[in-house]
Amino acid sequence: MKLDVDVLRYLSKDDFRVLTAVELGMRNHEIVPTELIDRIARLKHGGTYKVLKNLLKHKLLHHDSSKYDGFRLTYLGYDFLAIKTMVNKGVFVAVGRQIGVGKESDIFEVAREDGTVLAMKLHRLGRVSFRAVKSKRDYLRHRSSYNWLYLSRLAALKEFAFMKALETHGFPVPNAVEHNRHCVVMSLIQGYPLVQVKHLQNPETVFETIIGIVVRLAEHGLIHCDFNEFNIMINDDEKITMIDFPQMVSVSHRNAQMYFDRDVECIFKFFRKRFNLSFQESIDDIDGSDEEGDEAVKPCFSAIDRSAGFLDKELAASGFTRKDDEDIQRFIEGGAETDTNSDSEGTDSVEDPNEADIIDGDSLHLTEEDKGHESQGKEENCEAGESSGSEKEEASDKEENNQNAMGNEAELVKSLSKQRQRAIAAAHRGRKTPASRNSYKDKGGRSSHNSKIQKQLSSW
């Protein structure tokens, strides 16, 4: 959908109030009911329905009455909300021409009050050319339900965070200015996409710079995943700037090596075809060793040192898990310990080269002395055996006494418990069970009369 900013001039506060009401309602509804929009907007005298009709005319809303009467935001209405917020913040005051279009976004020129030209990127996920967002991107993470506007907002937030972090670490990226909803404002790069460049003065230098950026990203814990000639900008001085960051993943991702090798292969393939850079193919020798060639020039993912930083941890990049965080903390804590212990281990491992000869000479003298003192050793061993035998007997006597004492205590406990049980049983036998309330009570019959006579006879 084409962005027509002229309509923005004629929209009133009530129009933006209704647009905001529809946006709030879309948090819980795919199609927001008209009654709900009216309750959220709170316009007087039923003005909501009149505003809805005006917004529908400018295609800022979409009307759906298949299940119930409701509305939803279009990308144009979402654009107007983001642009209005940016203008109110003073980020820019004018919107210019469209300078780029892709499968996930549109890019426009915007101008500040002082005349500075910036770039505004509007994310537009859900186009027909790229609908496999759920499988190709990790914006959803563990969410099951979504809409395209919300996914575009997540993509913009992620790109702004990556751009800010990479800029602080000295990477050649645009300067991130501001973001709101699905809109990201950044500095405008004065250059051209590398895919449009036909000739370079120093193609080898440019090639080495680009490969160095890929390796340096991996050393900081990130992989671009879409590093090709379409996402590399180059100016007249052959200075490189990389763009497009929402799809970046961590080096801990399960497919990290595949993404890294793919980025490297894209650069090699482009420079081989476009600028005729020759890379010698690897030739296998008989022994299996490879000569220096294409495989030797290509950076190896397993050989990358991650000591430069952990940007994937700071930005929670895709593939970075809690286990990786624990491993990093363990590595940082263990690094100091290994450094302090390395010196002591090194001093212990140093040995005198003449020490072995001295030990051999001493062993020869000891063998001769041992032959002369064998008899004395046997006698001493006998005496030591007798003394050790007496000590063993004393220890065994002590253990038997302790065992007897423990046995007596156990028997005493058993006897006391038996006596207690007998006393309880005798007490229960001596008690008479009280008659229940429901028991039969004799109310004066022949049986009761006979019982009285028997009592008198027994008393006599």
Coordinates of C-alpha atoms in Angstrom, one line a residue:
M1 CA 0.0 0.0 0.0
K2 CA 1.4 3.4 -1.0
L3 CA 2.1 5.9 1.8
D4 CA 0.2 9.1 1.0
V5 CA 1.2 11.5 3.6
D6 CA -1.0 14.3 2.3
V7 CA -4.0 12.7 4.0
L8 CA -2.2 13.2 7.3
R9 CA -2.7 16.9 7.2
Y10 CA -6.5 16.6 7.2
L11 CA -6.9 14.2 10.1
S12 CA -8.2 15.6 13.3
K13 CA -7.6 14.7 17.0
D14 CA -10.8 12.6 17.0
D15 CA -9.5 10.6 14.0
F16 CA -6.3 9.7 15.8
R17 CA -8.3 9.0 19.0
V18 CA -10.4 6.4 17.1
L19 CA -7.3 5.0 15.4
T20 CA -5.7 4.6 18.9
A21 CA -8.9 3.0 20.2
V22 CA -8.8 0.4 17.4
E23 CA -5.1 -0.3 18.1
L24 CA -5.8 -0.9 21.8
G25 CA -8.7 -3.2 20.9
M26 CA -6.6 -5.3 18.6
R27 CA -4.6 -6.5 21.6
N28 CA -7.4 -9.0 22.4
H29 CA -9.4 -9.0 19.1
E30 CA -8.5 -9.7 15.6
I31 CA -11.6 -7.7 14.5
V32 CA -12.5 -5.0 17.1
P33 CA -16.3 -4.7 17.7
T34 CA -17.8 -1.3 16.9
E35 CA -19.2 -1.0 20.4
L36 CA -15.8 -1.6 22.0
I37 CA -14.3 1.1 19.8
D38 CA -17.0 3.5 20.9
R39 CA -16.4 2.8 24.6
I40 CA -12.6 3.2 24.3
A41 CA -12.7 6.4 22.2
R42 CA -15.4 8.1 24.3
L43 CA -16.4 10.7 21.7
K44 CA -19.5 12.8 22.4
H45 CA -22.8 12.5 20.7
G46 CA -22.0 9.3 18.8
G47 CA -19.1 10.9 16.9
T48 CA -17.2 7.6 16.8
Y49 CA -19.4 6.2 13.9
K50 CA -18.9 9.3 11.9
V51 CA -15.1 9.2 12.4
L52 CA -15.0 5.4 11.5
K53 CA -16.7 6.3 8.2
N54 CA -14.1 8.9 7.4
L55 CA -11.2 6.6 8.3
L56 CA -12.6 3.8 6.2
K57 CA -12.8 6.2 3.2
H58 CA -9.0 6.9 3.5
K59 CA -8.3 3.1 3.9
L60 CA -6.8 3.6 7.3
L61 CA -9.2 0.9 8.6
H62 CA -10.7 -2.3 7.2
H63 CA -14.4 -3.2 7.9
D64 CA -15.4 -6.8 8.5
S65 CA -18.9 -7.9 9.2
S66 CA -18.6 -11.7 8.6
K67 CA -19.1 -12.7 12.2
Y68 CA -19.9 -9.4 13.8
D69 CA -19.6 -5.7 12.9
G70 CA -16.0 -4.6 13.5
F71 CA -12.9 -2.9 12.2
R72 CA -9.1 -3.5 12.2
L73 CA -6.1 -1.4 11.4
T74 CA -4.4 -1.4 8.0
Y75 CA -0.7 -0.8 7.5
L76 CA -1.5 2.7 6.3
G77 CA -3.3 3.5 9.6
Y78 CA -0.5 2.0 11.6
D79 CA 2.0 4.2 9.6
F80 CA 0.0 7.3 10.4
L81 CA 0.0 6.5 14.1
A82 CA 3.8 6.0 14.1
I83 CA 4.5 9.1 12.0
K84 CA 2.2 11.2 14.2
T85 CA 4.1 10.1 17.3
M86 CA 7.5 10.8 15.7
V87 CA 6.3 14.3 14.6
N88 CA 5.0 15.1 18.1
K89 CA 8.4 14.0 19.6
G90 CA 10.2 16.3 17.2
V91 CA 12.2 13.5 15.5
F92 CA 11.4 14.8 12.0
V93 CA 8.9 17.3 10.4
A94 CA 8.7 16.2 6.8
V95 CA 8.4 12.9 4.9
G96 CA 10.0 12.7 1.5
R97 CA 10.3 10.1 -1.3
Q98 CA 10.6 6.4 -1.1
I99 CA 14.2 5.3 -1.5
G100 CA 14.0 1.5 -1.0
V101 CA 11.6 -1.4 -0.9
G102 CA 12.1 -4.9 0.3
K103 CA 10.2 -8.1 1.1
E104 CA 9.9 -7.0 4.8
S105 CA 10.0 -3.2 4.8
D106 CA 9.8 0.2 3.0
I107 CA 12.3 3.0 3.4
F108 CA 11.6 6.7 3.1
E109 CA 13.5 9.9 3.4
V110 CA 12.5 12.2 6.3
A111 CA 13.8 15.7 7.2
R112 CA 14.4 17.3 10.5
E113 CA 13.7 20.9 11.3
D114 CA 17.3 22.0 10.6
G115 CA 17.3 20.3 7.2
T116 CA 19.1 17.1 8.1
V117 CA 17.9 14.2 6.0
L118 CA 17.3 10.8 7.8
A119 CA 16.0 7.4 6.7
M120 CA 12.7 6.0 8.0
K121 CA 12.2 2.3 7.8
L122 CA 8.6 0.9 8.0
H123 CA 8.5 -2.8 8.6
R124 CA 5.7 -4.5 6.7
L125 CA 5.7 -8.2 7.5
G126 CA 3.0 -10.4 5.9
R127 CA 3.5 -9.5 2.2
V128 CA 2.8 -12.2 -0.4
S129 CA 6.5 -12.4 -1.2
F130 CA 7.5 -13.3 2.3
R131 CA 4.8 -14.9 4.5
A132 CA 7.0 -17.7 6.0
V133 CA 7.9 -15.4 8.9
K134 CA 7.0 -17.9 11.6
S135 CA 9.5 -20.4 10.3
K136 CA 12.2 -18.0 9.0
R137 CA 12.2 -15.5 11.9
D138 CA 12.0 -15.9 15.7
Y139 CA 9.9 -12.8 16.5
L140 CA 7.1 -15.0 17.9
R141 CA 9.4 -17.1 20.2
H142 CA 6.8 -19.2 22.2
R143 CA 3.7 -17.3 21.2
S144 CA 1.0 -19.1 19.3
S145 CA -1.3 -16.3 18.1
Y146 CA -0.2 -13.2 16.3
N147 CA -1.0 -10.6 13.7
W148 CA 1.2 -9.0 11.1
L149 CA 1.2 -5.5 12.8
Y150 CA 2.4 -7.0 16.0
L151 CA 5.2 -9.0 14.2
S152 CA 6.3 -5.8 12.4
R153 CA 6.5 -4.0 15.8
L154 CA 8.7 -6.8 17.2
A155 CA 11.0 -6.7 14.2
A156 CA 11.5 -3.0 14.5
L157 CA 12.2 -3.2 18.2
K158 CA 14.8 -6.0 17.6
E159 CA 16.5 -4.1 14.7
F160 CA 16.8 -0.9 16.8
A161 CA 18.3 -2.8 19.7
F162 CA 20.9 -4.6 17.5
M163 CA 21.8 -1.3 15.7
K164 CA 22.4 0.5 19.0
A165 CA 24.6 -2.3 20.4
L166 CA 26.6 -2.7 17.2
E167 CA 27.2 1.1 17.0
T168 CA 28.5 1.2 20.6
H169 CA 31.0 -1.6 19.8
G170 CA 32.4 0.2 16.7
F171 CA 30.7 -1.7 13.9
P172 CA 30.0 0.1 10.6
V173 CA 26.2 0.5 10.9
P174 CA 23.8 3.4 10.6
N175 CA 23.2 5.7 13.6
A176 CA 19.9 4.6 15.3
V177 CA 17.9 7.7 16.1
E178 CA 14.4 6.7 17.4
H179 CA 11.8 3.9 17.0
N180 CA 8.1 3.7 17.5
R181 CA 5.7 0.8 16.8
H182 CA 7.0 -0.6 13.4
C183 CA 9.0 2.5 12.5
V184 CA 12.8 2.9 12.9
V185 CA 14.5 6.2 12.2
M186 CA 18.2 6.1 11.4
S187 CA 20.9 8.1 9.7
L188 CA 20.9 8.2 5.9
I189 CA 23.9 6.4 4.4
Q190 CA 25.4 8.2 1.5
G191 CA 26.3 5.3 -0.8
Y192 CA 24.9 2.5 -2.9
P193 CA 24.1 -1.1 -2.4
L194 CA 27.0 -3.3 -3.3
V195 CA 24.8 -5.2 -5.8
Q196 CA 24.6 -2.0 -8.0
V197 CA 28.4 -1.5 -8.1
K198 CA 30.1 -2.7 -11.2
H199 CA 33.7 -1.6 -10.6
L200 CA 35.9 -1.2 -7.6
Q201 CA 39.4 0.4 -7.3
N202 CA 40.5 -2.1 -4.7
P203 CA 38.3 -5.1 -4.7
E204 CA 40.7 -7.2 -2.6
T205 CA 40.7 -4.6 0.2
V206 CA 36.9 -4.4 0.1
F207 CA 36.6 -8.2 0.2
E208 CA 39.0 -8.5 3.2
T209 CA 37.1 -5.7 5.0
I210 CA 33.7 -7.5 4.5
I211 CA 35.1 -10.9 5.6
G212 CA 36.7 -9.2 8.6
I213 CA 33.2 -7.8 9.6
V214 CA 31.7 -11.3 9.5
V215 CA 34.5 -12.8 11.7
R216 CA 34.3 -9.8 14.1
L217 CA 30.6 -10.3 14.5
A218 CA 31.1 -13.9 15.4
E219 CA 33.7 -13.0 17.9
H220 CA 31.1 -10.8 19.6
G221 CA 28.6 -13.7 19.6
L222 CA 26.4 -12.8 16.7
I223 CA 25.8 -14.0 13.1
H224 CA 24.1 -11.7 10.5
C225 CA 22.3 -14.6 8.7
D226 CA 21.6 -12.4 5.6
F227 CA 25.0 -10.9 4.9
N228 CA 25.0 -10.5 1.1
E229 CA 25.5 -7.8 -1.6
F230 CA 21.9 -6.5 -1.0
N231 CA 22.6 -5.6 2.7
I232 CA 26.0 -4.0 2.2
M233 CA 26.3 -0.3 1.4
I234 CA 29.4 1.2 -0.1
N235 CA 30.2 4.9 -0.8
D236 CA 32.6 6.6 -3.2
D237 CA 35.5 6.1 -0.9
E238 CA 34.8 2.4 -0.8
K239 CA 33.7 2.5 2.9
I240 CA 31.5 -0.4 3.9
T241 CA 28.3 -0.1 6.0
M242 CA 26.1 -3.1 6.8
I243 CA 22.3 -2.9 7.2
D244 CA 19.3 -5.1 8.0
F245 CA 19.6 -6.7 11.4
P246 CA 16.3 -8.3 12.6
Q247 CA 17.3 -11.8 11.6
M248 CA 20.6 -11.9 13.5
V249 CA 21.1 -15.0 15.8
S250 CA 23.6 -16.1 18.4
V251 CA 26.6 -18.2 17.8
S252 CA 25.0 -20.7 20.3
H253 CA 22.1 -21.3 17.8
R254 CA 21.8 -24.9 16.7
N255 CA 22.2 -23.8 13.0
A256 CA 24.9 -21.2 13.7
Q257 CA 27.6 -22.8 11.7
M258 CA 25.3 -23.2 8.7
Y259 CA 24.4 -19.5 8.8
F260 CA 28.0 -18.5 9.2
D261 CA 29.2 -20.6 6.3
R262 CA 26.3 -19.3 4.2
D263 CA 27.2 -15.7 4.8
V264 CA 30.9 -16.3 3.9
E265 CA 29.9 -18.3 0.8
C266 CA 27.7 -15.4 -0.4
I267 CA 30.6 -13.0 -0.2
F268 CA 33.0 -15.4 -1.9
K269 CA 30.5 -16.1 -4.7
F270 CA 29.7 -12.5 -5.4
F271 CA 33.3 -11.3 -5.6
R272 CA 34.3 -14.3 -7.7
K273 CA 31.6 -13.5 -10.3
R274 CA 31.4 -9.7 -10.2
F275 CA 35.0 -8.7 -9.8
N276 CA 36.7 -11.9 -11.1
L277 CA 38.7 -12.5 -7.9
S278 CA 40.4 -15.9 -8.3
F279 CA 40.5 -18.2 -5.3
Q280 CA 42.6 -21.3 -5.7
E281 CA 40.6 -24.5 -5.1
S282 CA 41.9 -26.9 -2.5
I283 CA 43.9 -29.7 -3.9
D284 CA 44.2 -32.9 -1.8
D285 CA 47.7 -34.4 -1.6
I286 CA 48.4 -38.1 -1.1
D287 CA 48.8 -37.7 2.6
G288 CA 45.5 -35.9 2.8
S289 CA 46.9 -32.4 3.5
D290 CA 45.4 -29.4 1.7
E291 CA 47.4 -26.7 -0.1
E292 CA 46.6 -23.1 0.6
G293 CA 43.6 -22.1 -1.4
D294 CA 39.9 -21.3 -1.1
E295 CA 39.4 -23.4 2.0
A296 CA 42.5 -21.9 3.7
V297 CA 41.2 -18.3 3.0
K298 CA 37.7 -19.0 4.3
P299 CA 37.3 -18.4 8.0
C300 CA 36.4 -21.4 10.1
F301 CA 33.5 -21.2 12.5
S302 CA 35.1 -23.5 15.0
A303 CA 38.3 -21.5 15.2
I304 CA 36.6 -18.2 16.2
D305 CA 37.5 -16.9 19.6
R306 CA 34.6 -15.3 21.5
S307 CA 36.8 -13.4 23.9
A308 CA 35.7 -10.0 22.3
G309 CA 32.3 -9.9 24.0
F310 CA 28.9 -11.5 24.5
L311 CA 26.5 -9.3 22.5
D312 CA 24.1 -12.3 22.1
K313 CA 23.7 -12.4 25.9
E314 CA 23.1 -8.6 26.1
L315 CA 20.5 -8.6 23.4
A316 CA 19.0 -12.1 24.0
A317 CA 19.6 -13.1 20.4
S318 CA 17.9 -16.1 19.0
G319 CA 19.5 -19.4 20.1
F320 CA 21.1 -17.9 23.3
T321 CA 19.6 -19.9 26.2
R322 CA 19.9 -19.8 30.0
K323 CA 22.4 -22.6 29.9
D324 CA 24.7 -20.5 27.7
D325 CA 24.4 -17.7 30.2
E326 CA 25.5 -20.1 33.0
D327 CA 28.4 -21.3 30.9
I328 CA 29.6 -17.8 30.3
Q329 CA 29.4 -16.9 34.0
R330 CA 31.3 -20.1 34.8
F331 CA 33.9 -19.3 32.2
I332 CA 34.4 -15.8 33.5
E333 CA 34.7 -16.9 37.1
G334 CA 37.0 -19.8 36.3
G335 CA 39.3 -17.6 34.2
A336 CA 40.8 -15.8 37.2
E337 CA 41.3 -19.1 39.1
T338 CA 43.2 -20.7 36.2
D339 CA 45.4 -17.6 35.9
T340 CA 46.4 -17.7 39.6
N341 CA 46.9 -21.5 39.6
S342 CA 49.0 -21.6 36.4
D343 CA 52.1 -20.1 38.0
S344 CA 52.1 -22.5 40.9
E345 CA 51.5 -25.5 38.6
G346 CA 54.3 -24.4 36.4
T347 CA 56.8 -24.2 39.3
D348 CA 55.8 -27.6 40.5
S349 CA 56.3 -29.2 37.1
V350 CA 59.9 -27.9 36.8
E351 CA 62.3 -30.7 37.6
D352 CA 66.1 -30.8 37.9
P353 CA 67.6 -32.8 35.0
N354 CA 70.3 -34.3 37.4
E355 CA 67.7 -35.4 39.9
A356 CA 67.2 -38.8 38.2
D357 CA 70.9 -39.6 38.3
I358 CA 71.1 -38.8 42.0
I359 CA 68.2 -41.0 42.8
D360 CA 69.7 -43.9 40.8
G361 CA 73.0 -43.6 42.7
D362 CA 71.3 -43.6 46.1
S363 CA 69.3 -46.6 45.2
L364 CA 72.5 -48.6 44.5
H365 CA 73.9 -47.8 48.0
L366 CA 70.6 -48.6 49.6
T367 CA 70.4 -52.1 48.1
E368 CA 73.8 -53.1 49.6
E369 CA 72.8 -51.7 53.0
D370 CA 69.5 -53.6 52.8
K371 CA 71.3 -57.0 52.4
G372 CA 73.3 -56.4 55.6
H373 CA 70.3 -55.4 57.7
E374 CA 67.8 -58.1 56.6
S375 CA 68.2 -60.1 59.8
Q376 CA 67.8 -57.0 62.0
G377 CA 64.6 -56.0 60.0
K378 CA 63.2 -59.5 60.6
E379 CA 63.7 -59.3 64.4
E380 CA 62.2 -55.8 64.5
N381 CA 59.3 -57.0 62.5
C382 CA 58.6 -59.9 64.9
E383 CA 58.7 -57.5 67.9
A384 CA 56.5 -55.0 66.1
G385 CA 54.1 -57.9 65.3
E386 CA 53.9 -59.0 69.0
S387 CA 53.2 -55.4 70.1
S388 CA 50.7 -54.9 67.4
G389 CA 49.0 -58.1 68.4
S390 CA 48.6 -57.0 72.0
E391 CA 47.2 -53.7 70.9
K392 CA 44.7 -55.5 68.7
E393 CA 43.5 -57.7 71.6
E394 CA 43.0 -54.6 73.8
A395 CA 41.0 -52.9 71.1
S396 CA 38.9 -56.0 70.5
D397 CA 38.2 -56.3 74.3
K398 CA 37.0 -52.6 74.3
E399 CA 34.7 -53.3 71.3
E400 CA 33.2 -56.4 73.1
N401 CA 32.5 -54.4 76.2
N402 CA 30.8 -51.7 74.2
Q403 CA 28.7 -54.2 72.4
N404 CA 27.7 -55.9 75.7
A405 CA 26.7 -52.5 77.1
M406 CA 24.6 -51.7 74.0
G407 CA 22.9 -55.1 74.3
N408 CA 22.0 -54.6 78.0
E409 CA 20.5 -51.2 77.2
A410 CA 18.4 -52.7 74.4
E411 CA 17.1 -55.5 76.7
L412 CA 16.3 -53.0 79.3
V413 CA 14.3 -50.9 76.9
K414 CA 12.4 -54.0 75.7
S415 CA 11.5 -55.1 79.2
L416 CA 10.3 -51.6 80.1
S417 CA 8.1 -51.5 77.0
K418 CA 6.6 -54.9 77.8
Q419 CA 5.8 -53.8 81.4
R420 CA 4.1 -50.7 80.2
Q421 CA 2.0 -52.6 77.7
R422 CA 0.9 -55.0 80.5
A423 CA -0.1 -52.2 82.8
I424 CA -2.2 -50.6 80.1
A425 CA -3.9 -53.9 79.3
A426 CA -4.7 -54.4 83.0
A427 CA -6.2 -51.0 83.3
H428 CA -8.4 -51.6 80.3
R429 CA -9.6 -54.9 81.8
G430 CA -10.6 -53.3 85.2
R431 CA -12.8 -50.7 83.6
K432 CA -16.5 -51.3 83.1
T433 CA -17.9 -50.3 79.8
P434 CA -20.7 -47.7 80.3
A435 CA -24.1 -48.6 78.9
S436 CA -25.0 -46.8 75.7
R437 CA -27.9 -44.4 75.5
N438 CA -29.7 -46.7 73.0
S439 CA -29.4 -49.8 75.2
Y440 CA -32.6 -51.4 76.4
K441 CA -33.8 -50.1 79.8
D442 CA -36.1 -52.4 81.8
K443 CA -39.2 -50.4 82.8
G444 CA -40.7 -52.7 85.4
G445 CA -41.9 -56.1 84.2
R446 CA -41.6 -59.7 85.4
S447 CA -37.9 -59.7 84.8
S448 CA -37.3 -56.6 86.9
H449 CA -39.4 -58.0 89.8
N450 CA -37.4 -61.3 89.7
S451 CA -34.1 -59.3 89.7
K452 CA -35.2 -57.4 92.9
I453 CA -36.0 -60.7 94.7
Q454 CA -32.7 -62.1 93.7
K455 CA -30.9 -59.0 95.1
Q456 CA -32.7 -59.3 98.5
L457 CA -31.9 -63.0 98.7
S458 CA -28.3 -62.4 98.0
S459 CA -28.2 -59.7 100.7
W460 CA -29.7 -62.1 103.3

